[in-house]
Coordinates of C-alpha atoms in Angstrom, one line a residue:
X42 CA 43.6 40.5 1.5
X43 CA 47.4 40.6 1.3
X44 CA 49.3 40.6 4.6
X45 CA 52.7 41.6 5.7
X46 CA 54.6 40.0 8.6
X47 CA 56.2 42.2 11.3
X48 CA 59.0 40.3 13.1
X49 CA 61.3 41.3 15.9
X50 CA 64.0 39.1 17.5
X51 CA 65.5 38.9 21.0
X52 CA 68.7 36.9 21.0
X53 CA 70.4 35.9 24.2
X54 CA 74.1 35.0 23.9
X55 CA 76.0 33.3 26.6
X56 CA 79.5 34.8 26.9
X57 CA 82.4 32.3 27.2
X58 CA 84.1 34.0 30.1
X59 CA 85.9 32.0 32.7
X60 CA 83.7 33.2 35.6
X61 CA 80.2 34.5 35.9
X62 CA 79.0 38.0 35.3
X63 CA 78.8 39.1 38.9
X64 CA 80.5 36.4 40.9
X65 CA 83.6 34.2 40.9
X66 CA 81.6 31.1 40.1
X67 CA 83.1 29.1 37.1
X68 CA 81.3 29.1 33.7
X69 CA 81.1 25.5 32.3
X70 CA 78.8 23.2 30.4
X71 CA 77.9 19.6 31.2
X72 CA 79.2 19.5 34.7
X73 CA 77.4 17.7 37.6
X74 CA 74.4 19.8 38.7
X75 CA 75.0 22.4 41.3
X76 CA 78.8 21.9 41.4
X77 CA 79.7 25.2 39.7
X78 CA 78.3 27.7 42.1
X79 CA 79.4 30.2 44.8
X80 CA 77.1 31.7 47.5
X81 CA 76.1 34.7 45.3
X82 CA 74.8 32.4 42.6
X83 CA 72.5 30.8 45.2
X84 CA 71.2 34.1 46.4
X85 CA 72.6 33.8 49.9
X86 CA 72.1 37.0 52.1
X87 CA 75.1 39.2 52.6
X88 CA 76.8 38.4 49.3
X89 CA 77.8 41.3 47.0
X90 CA 78.2 41.3 43.2
X91 CA 81.3 42.4 41.3
X92 CA 81.4 43.2 37.6
X93 CA 83.2 40.8 35.2
X94 CA 85.6 42.9 33.2
X95 CA 85.9 40.4 30.4
X96 CA 82.2 40.3 30.0
X97 CA 82.1 44.0 29.5
X98 CA 84.9 43.7 26.9
X99 CA 82.9 41.1 25.0
X100 CA 79.8 43.2 25.0
X101 CA 81.7 46.1 23.6
X102 CA 83.1 43.9 20.8
X103 CA 79.7 42.8 19.7
X104 CA 78.2 46.3 20.0
X105 CA 81.0 47.7 17.8
X106 CA 80.4 44.9 15.2
X107 CA 76.7 45.8 15.1
X108 CA 77.6 49.5 14.5
X109 CA 76.1 50.6 17.8
X110 CA 76.6 53.6 19.9
X111 CA 78.6 52.4 23.0
X112 CA 77.7 53.9 26.4
X113 CA 80.9 54.7 28.2
X114 CA 79.1 54.8 31.5
X115 CA 78.1 51.4 32.8
X116 CA 74.9 51.2 34.7
X117 CA 73.1 48.1 36.0
X118 CA 69.5 47.7 37.2
X119 CA 67.4 45.1 39.1
X120 CA 64.7 43.3 37.3
X121 CA 62.4 42.1 40.0
X122 CA 60.3 38.9 39.7
X123 CA 59.9 36.0 41.9
X124 CA 60.3 32.7 40.1
X125 CA 62.1 29.5 40.8
X126 CA 64.8 30.0 38.2
X127 CA 66.0 33.2 40.0
X128 CA 67.5 32.4 43.3
X129 CA 67.9 36.0 44.4
X130 CA 64.4 37.0 43.4
X131 CA 65.7 39.5 40.9
X132 CA 68.0 39.6 37.9
X133 CA 70.9 42.1 37.5
X134 CA 70.5 43.6 34.0
X135 CA 70.6 46.9 32.1
X136 CA 67.3 48.7 31.6
X137 CA 67.6 52.4 31.2
X138 CA 71.1 52.5 29.8
X139 CA 72.2 49.5 27.7
X140 CA 75.8 49.4 26.8
X141 CA 75.0 49.3 23.1
X142 CA 72.2 51.1 21.3
X143 CA 70.8 52.1 17.9
X144 CA 72.8 49.8 15.6
X145 CA 72.1 47.7 12.5
X146 CA 73.0 44.6 10.7
X147 CA 73.0 44.0 6.9
X148 CA 71.7 40.7 5.6
X149 CA 71.5 39.3 2.1
X150 CA 68.3 37.5 0.9
X151 CA 67.7 36.5 -2.7
X152 CA 70.8 38.5 -3.8
X153 CA 69.6 41.7 -2.3
X154 CA 70.9 43.5 0.8
X155 CA 68.7 44.6 3.6
X156 CA 69.6 46.7 6.7
X157 CA 67.9 45.5 9.9
X158 CA 67.9 48.0 12.7
X159 CA 69.0 46.9 16.2
X160 CA 67.4 48.7 19.2
X161 CA 69.8 47.7 22.0
X162 CA 72.3 45.4 23.4
X163 CA 72.5 45.0 27.1
X164 CA 74.4 42.9 29.7
X165 CA 72.7 40.6 32.2
X166 CA 73.0 37.4 34.1
X167 CA 71.5 34.1 33.1
X168 CA 69.0 32.2 35.3
X169 CA 69.3 28.7 36.6
X170 CA 68.2 25.7 34.5
X171 CA 64.9 24.0 35.4
X172 CA 64.1 20.3 34.7
X173 CA 60.4 19.8 34.8
X174 CA 58.8 16.5 35.6
X175 CA 55.2 15.5 36.1
X176 CA 55.0 16.1 39.9
X177 CA 58.2 18.2 40.6
X178 CA 60.9 20.4 39.2
X179 CA 64.6 20.1 39.7
X180 CA 66.9 23.2 39.7
X181 CA 70.4 23.3 38.4
X182 CA 72.2 26.4 39.6
X183 CA 75.3 25.9 37.5
X184 CA 74.0 28.3 34.8
X185 CA 72.8 30.9 37.3
X186 CA 74.8 34.1 36.9
X187 CA 76.4 33.1 33.5
X188 CA 77.2 36.3 31.5
X189 CA 74.6 37.1 28.8
X190 CA 74.2 39.8 26.2
X191 CA 70.7 40.3 24.9
X192 CA 70.4 41.8 21.4
X193 CA 67.0 43.3 20.5
X194 CA 66.2 44.0 16.9
X195 CA 63.7 46.5 15.6
X196 CA 60.5 45.0 14.1
X197 CA 61.9 45.3 10.5
X198 CA 62.1 41.6 9.5
X199 CA 59.4 40.4 7.1
X200 CA 59.9 36.7 6.7
X201 CA 61.2 33.5 8.3
X202 CA 64.1 33.5 5.8
X203 CA 65.1 37.1 6.7
X204 CA 65.0 36.1 10.4
X205 CA 67.1 33.0 9.8
X206 CA 69.7 35.1 7.9
X207 CA 69.8 37.7 10.7
X208 CA 70.4 35.0 13.4
X209 CA 73.1 33.4 11.2
X210 CA 74.9 36.7 11.0
X211 CA 74.6 37.4 14.7
X212 CA 75.9 33.9 15.4
X213 CA 78.9 34.4 13.0
X214 CA 79.8 37.7 14.8
X215 CA 79.8 36.3 18.3
X216 CA 81.7 33.1 17.3
X217 CA 84.4 34.8 15.2
X218 CA 84.8 37.6 17.8
X219 CA 85.5 34.8 20.3
X220 CA 82.7 36.0 22.5
X221 CA 80.6 32.9 22.5
X222 CA 80.7 29.4 21.0
X223 CA 77.2 30.1 19.6
X224 CA 76.0 26.5 20.2
X225 CA 72.2 26.7 20.1
X226 CA 71.9 23.1 21.0
X227 CA 73.7 23.8 24.3
X228 CA 71.7 27.0 24.9
X229 CA 74.7 29.3 24.3
X230 CA 72.6 31.2 21.8
X231 CA 68.8 31.4 22.4
X232 CA 66.2 33.2 20.4
X233 CA 62.7 34.6 21.2
X234 CA 60.6 35.7 18.2
X235 CA 57.8 38.2 18.2
X236 CA 55.5 37.8 15.2
X237 CA 52.4 39.7 14.1
X238 CA 50.8 40.4 10.7
X239 CA 49.0 43.4 9.3
X240 CA 47.4 44.4 5.9
X241 CA 50.1 45.2 3.4
X242 CA 50.7 49.0 3.4
X243 CA 49.3 49.5 6.9
X244 CA 51.5 51.2 9.5
X245 CA 49.5 49.8 12.5
X246 CA 50.9 46.8 14.2
X247 CA 48.9 43.6 14.6
X248 CA 48.6 41.5 17.8
X249 CA 52.0 40.2 18.7
X250 CA 52.6 36.6 19.5
X251 CA 55.9 35.5 21.1
X252 CA 57.6 32.2 20.3
X253 CA 60.1 31.4 23.1
X254 CA 63.5 29.7 23.3
X255 CA 64.0 28.4 19.7
X256 CA 67.2 26.4 19.8
X257 CA 67.9 25.9 16.1
X258 CA 68.4 28.3 13.2
X259 CA 66.3 26.2 10.9
X260 CA 63.6 26.1 13.5
X261 CA 63.5 29.9 13.5
X262 CA 62.4 30.0 9.9
X263 CA 60.0 27.1 10.3
X264 CA 58.4 28.6 13.5
X265 CA 57.9 32.0 11.9
X266 CA 56.6 30.7 8.6
X267 CA 54.1 28.5 10.5
X268 CA 53.0 31.3 12.8
X269 CA 52.5 33.7 9.9
X270 CA 50.2 31.2 8.2
X271 CA 48.4 30.5 11.4
X272 CA 47.6 34.1 12.1
X273 CA 46.5 34.6 8.4
X274 CA 44.0 31.8 8.7
X275 CA 42.6 33.2 12.0
X276 CA 42.0 36.7 10.5
X277 CA 40.7 35.4 7.2
X278 CA 38.1 33.3 9.0
X279 CA 36.9 36.3 11.0
X280 CA 38.7 35.7 14.2
X281 CA 41.2 37.6 16.3
X282 CA 44.8 36.7 17.1
X283 CA 45.3 36.3 20.8
X284 CA 48.4 37.8 22.5
X285 CA 50.2 34.8 23.9
X286 CA 53.5 33.0 24.4
X287 CA 54.0 29.9 22.3
X288 CA 56.8 27.3 21.6
X289 CA 57.8 25.5 18.4
X290 CA 57.3 21.7 18.3
X291 CA 59.5 20.4 15.5
X292 CA 57.8 16.9 15.7
X293 CA 54.4 18.5 14.9
X294 CA 56.0 21.3 12.7
X295 CA 53.8 23.9 14.5
X296 CA 53.8 26.4 17.3
X297 CA 51.9 25.4 20.5
X298 CA 50.4 27.7 23.1
X299 CA 52.1 27.9 26.4
X300 CA 50.3 30.7 28.2
X301 CA 48.3 33.8 27.5
X302 CA 50.0 37.2 27.8
X303 CA 47.1 39.7 28.5
X304 CA 49.2 42.3 30.3
X305 CA 52.8 43.3 30.2
X306 CA 54.7 42.3 33.3
X307 CA 55.8 45.2 35.6
X308 CA 59.3 44.2 36.7
X309 CA 59.7 47.3 38.9
X310 CA 63.1 48.1 37.6
X311 CA 65.3 50.2 39.8
X312 CA 69.1 50.9 39.8
X313 CA 71.2 48.1 41.2
X314 CA 72.3 49.5 44.6
X315 CA 75.3 47.2 45.0
X316 CA 77.0 48.2 41.8
X317 CA 77.8 51.9 41.4
X318 CA 78.0 53.4 37.9
X319 CA 81.3 52.6 36.2
X320 CA 83.0 55.1 33.8
X321 CA 84.7 53.4 30.9
X322 CA 87.8 55.2 29.6
X323 CA 88.2 55.8 25.9
X324 CA 91.3 53.6 26.1
X325 CA 89.4 50.7 27.6
X326 CA 86.7 50.9 24.9
X327 CA 89.3 51.3 22.1
X328 CA 91.3 48.4 23.4
X329 CA 88.2 46.1 23.7
X330 CA 87.5 46.9 20.0
X331 CA 91.1 46.5 18.9
X332 CA 91.4 43.1 20.7
X333 CA 88.5 41.7 18.7
X334 CA 89.6 38.9 16.3
X335 CA 89.0 39.2 12.6
X336 CA 85.3 38.7 11.8
X337 CA 84.0 36.5 9.0
X338 CA 83.2 39.5 6.7
X339 CA 86.7 40.8 7.2
X340 CA 88.2 37.4 6.5
X341 CA 86.1 37.0 3.4
X342 CA 87.2 40.4 2.1
X343 CA 90.9 39.6 2.8
X344 CA 90.6 36.2 1.0
X345 CA 89.2 37.9 -2.0
X346 CA 91.5 40.9 -2.2
X347 CA 94.8 39.5 -0.9
X348 CA 94.6 35.8 -1.7
X349 CA 92.6 36.2 -4.9
X350 CA 90.2 33.4 -4.0
X351 CA 86.8 33.3 -5.7
X352 CA 83.5 34.0 -4.0
X353 CA 82.6 30.3 -3.5
X354 CA 85.9 29.3 -2.0
X355 CA 86.0 32.4 0.4
X356 CA 82.4 31.8 1.4
X357 CA 83.0 28.1 2.3
X358 CA 86.1 28.9 4.3
X359 CA 84.4 31.6 6.4
X360 CA 81.3 29.5 7.0
X361 CA 83.0 27.8 10.0
X362 CA 85.4 29.6 12.3
X363 CA 87.6 26.5 12.9
X364 CA 87.9 25.8 9.2
X365 CA 89.0 29.4 8.5
X366 CA 91.5 29.3 11.4
X367 CA 93.0 26.1 10.0
X368 CA 93.3 27.6 6.6
X369 CA 94.9 30.7 8.0
X370 CA 97.4 28.5 10.0
X371 CA 98.5 26.7 6.8
X372 CA 98.8 30.0 4.9
X373 CA 101.8 30.8 7.3
X374 CA 103.8 28.0 5.6
X375 CA 102.8 28.4 1.9
X376 CA 102.0 31.2 -0.5
X377 CA 99.9 29.0 -2.9
X378 CA 96.6 30.3 -1.4
X379 CA 94.3 29.2 -4.2
X380 CA 95.6 25.6 -4.4
X381 CA 95.4 25.5 -0.6
X382 CA 91.8 26.6 -0.5
X383 CA 91.0 23.8 -3.0
X384 CA 92.7 21.2 -0.8
X385 CA 91.0 22.3 2.3
X386 CA 87.5 22.5 0.7
X387 CA 87.7 19.4 -1.4
X388 CA 90.1 17.0 0.2
X389 CA 90.3 17.9 3.9
X390 CA 86.5 18.5 4.3
X391 CA 85.8 15.5 2.1
X392 CA 87.9 13.3 4.4
X393 CA 86.2 14.8 7.5
X394 CA 82.7 14.3 6.1
X395 CA 83.5 10.7 5.0
X396 CA 84.7 9.8 8.5
X397 CA 82.1 11.9 10.4
X398 CA 84.7 14.1 11.9
X399 CA 85.1 17.9 12.5
X400 CA 88.1 20.1 11.7
X401 CA 89.0 19.9 15.4
X402 CA 89.6 16.2 14.9
X403 CA 91.9 16.7 12.0
X404 CA 95.4 16.0 13.3
X405 CA 97.5 16.9 10.3
X406 CA 99.9 19.8 11.3
X407 CA 99.5 23.0 9.2
X408 CA 103.1 22.7 7.9
X409 CA 102.5 19.2 6.7
X410 CA 99.5 20.2 4.5
X411 CA 101.6 23.2 3.3
X412 CA 104.3 20.9 2.2
X413 CA 101.8 18.9 0.0
X414 CA 100.4 22.1 -1.5
X415 CA 103.9 23.2 -2.4
X416 CA 104.6 19.9 -4.1
X417 CA 101.4 20.4 -6.2
X418 CA 102.1 24.0 -7.0
X419 CA 105.6 23.3 -8.2
X420 CA 104.3 20.5 -10.4
X421 CA 106.5 18.0 -8.6
X422 CA 103.6 15.5 -8.4
X423 CA 100.4 14.9 -10.3
X424 CA 97.0 15.4 -8.8
X425 CA 96.5 11.6 -8.5
X426 CA 99.9 11.2 -6.9
X427 CA 99.1 14.1 -4.5
X428 CA 95.9 12.3 -3.3
X429 CA 98.0 9.2 -2.6
X430 CA 100.5 11.2 -0.6
X431 CA 97.6 13.0 1.3
X432 CA 96.3 9.6 2.4
X433 CA 99.8 8.4 3.5
X434 CA 100.3 11.7 5.4
X435 CA 97.1 11.0 7.4
X436 CA 98.0 7.4 8.0
X437 CA 101.6 7.8 9.0
X438 CA 101.5 11.4 10.4
X439 CA 104.4 12.5 8.2
X440 CA 104.9 15.5 5.9
X441 CA 104.5 15.3 2.1
X442 CA 108.1 14.7 1.2
X443 CA 108.4 11.8 3.6
X444 CA 105.1 10.3 2.4
X445 CA 106.2 10.6 -1.2
X446 CA 109.5 8.9 -0.3
X447 CA 107.6 6.1 1.5
X448 CA 105.3 5.5 -1.4
X449 CA 108.2 5.5 -3.9
X450 CA 106.7 8.2 -6.0
X451 CA 109.1 9.9 -8.4
X452 CA 108.9 13.6 -9.1
X453 CA 107.0 14.6 -12.2
X454 CA 109.0 15.3 -15.3
X455 CA 108.5 18.9 -16.5
X456 CA 111.4 19.1 -18.9
X457 CA 109.8 20.5 -22.1
X458 CA 112.6 19.1 -24.4
X459 CA 112.0 15.6 -23.2
X460 CA 108.3 15.8 -23.3
X461 CA 108.3 17.3 -26.8
X462 CA 110.4 14.4 -28.0
X463 CA 107.8 11.9 -26.7
X464 CA 105.0 14.0 -28.2
X465 CA 106.8 13.8 -31.6
X466 CA 106.9 10.1 -31.3
X467 CA 103.2 9.8 -30.6
X468 CA 102.2 12.1 -33.4
X469 CA 104.4 10.3 -35.9
X470 CA 102.9 6.9 -34.8
X471 CA 99.3 8.1 -34.9
X472 CA 98.7 10.3 -37.9
X473 CA 95.0 9.4 -38.0
X474 CA 94.5 10.8 -34.5
X475 CA 95.8 14.1 -35.8
X476 CA 93.3 14.1 -38.7
X477 CA 90.5 13.2 -36.2
X478 CA 91.4 16.1 -33.9
X479 CA 91.5 18.5 -36.9
X480 CA 88.0 17.3 -37.8
X481 CA 86.7 18.2 -34.3
X482 CA 86.8 14.9 -32.6
X483 CA 87.8 16.0 -29.1
X484 CA 88.5 12.5 -27.8
X485 CA 91.5 12.3 -30.2
X486 CA 93.4 14.8 -28.0
X487 CA 92.7 12.6 -24.9
X488 CA 94.0 9.5 -26.8
X489 CA 97.2 11.3 -27.7
X490 CA 97.9 12.5 -24.2
X491 CA 97.2 9.0 -23.0
X492 CA 99.8 7.6 -25.3
X493 CA 102.3 10.1 -24.0
X494 CA 101.5 9.0 -20.5
X495 CA 101.9 5.4 -21.4
X496 CA 105.3 5.9 -22.9
X497 CA 106.5 7.8 -19.8
X498 CA 104.7 5.6 -17.3
X499 CA 102.7 8.6 -16.2
X500 CA 105.7 10.5 -15.0
X501 CA 105.4 13.6 -17.2
X502 CA 103.6 16.7 -16.1
X503 CA 100.0 16.6 -17.5
X504 CA 99.6 20.3 -17.8
X505 CA 102.9 20.8 -19.6
X506 CA 102.2 17.8 -21.8
X507 CA 98.8 19.2 -22.8
X508 CA 100.2 22.7 -23.6
X509 CA 103.0 21.3 -25.7
X510 CA 100.8 18.9 -27.6
X511 CA 98.4 21.7 -28.6
X512 CA 101.2 23.8 -29.7
X513 CA 102.6 21.0 -31.9
X514 CA 99.2 20.3 -33.4
X515 CA 98.8 24.0 -34.3
X516 CA 102.3 24.0 -35.8
X517 CA 101.7 20.9 -37.9
X518 CA 98.2 21.6 -39.1
X519 CA 97.7 25.3 -38.5
X520 CA 94.6 24.6 -36.4
X521 CA 93.3 27.8 -34.9
X522 CA 91.4 27.2 -31.7

């Protein structure tokens, strides 16, 4: 029997606001436990919540990027459950009226586009962090109250690869919109996966299994692929899939049962009595959308249409927000966009990878790299000379002209009259090389260019030299290439 997977994702995104969603407590990561709290975060009686305006703006930005209908009346609800990670005994969230609803996201898998429906996006607060030991549990309330948006997809994903592409796209949106840092390893973006299988062609859902808190994009695909195969084996052997919550263990490359989930939990939602409904003006919503920074897809389109980059270069640049921002900053000082893209992708990233650094560690000012790109685009230096200058710029923290001066590099000679006179000398001295080239021996051309470089001590422009040499060969031998 052929099976089809039915996959839905719930993605929690921590918003990088300065304060928490309903309190003045600071939002931070890595601070000493229980040092970033205020009385509301700890659930003290008599404390009252206030809504974080910036958190609402961020939620609107993402809702708009996901083509969602934005509710201009803000409602909050209480989600009641008593657990140690909720100091108040309830969570403030949105149940009946999420701020964003009925959206979609387009992903590309194997060269084909697929639209994935998104059911809702709602605002809520995070719980505290628990550290479990053998005989006890420690609670860190620093995270309690951190603003979250939860993005719930429709069950329209069909493979681990599709799910991975979907999460990658969501992560790109929240990072480029400056809503979140999207660091899964720090819990800024967390994913719960619901997986079931059914006979291909059937419209009836199978038994759903939830895989909780996957903290790596690659793990998402691995967990789903394993879970699909696990469920197939159970059904093919005559068994029944049990509704449960599982986790992914990367060491074992498998999902592991955490607890059975026989009944849905009744959270007894009701309207949050301490936050009255808030009407969002058209201007507030429009301003929230207009203030959103350029997203990766928009940058990609601009790089192609305005800067005339190819698909590969544009894709590499927008794969990382910090890299795209550095590229954009250098573009303010040069118009040689294609040459610049090549230097960022090959030389800058090559230097960072070699030294195990990130673009944030790259100290070269934007205008310095632009000065080097301009030297290259004007044919003032050769590619080899440019690489020497680049290394000197990093070492001495100087611009390209100063590095060139310190290295004693002379400007390339591009004077065509001078170069042609040297070419004539080489051709007159090496008639056999001309014959060899005419007979199709390609290395003869390289030999002749090498002789020109030798006579000029490598100071002539290689591109101009190559063009003039070919023209002279055609003129002398009437070779048609």
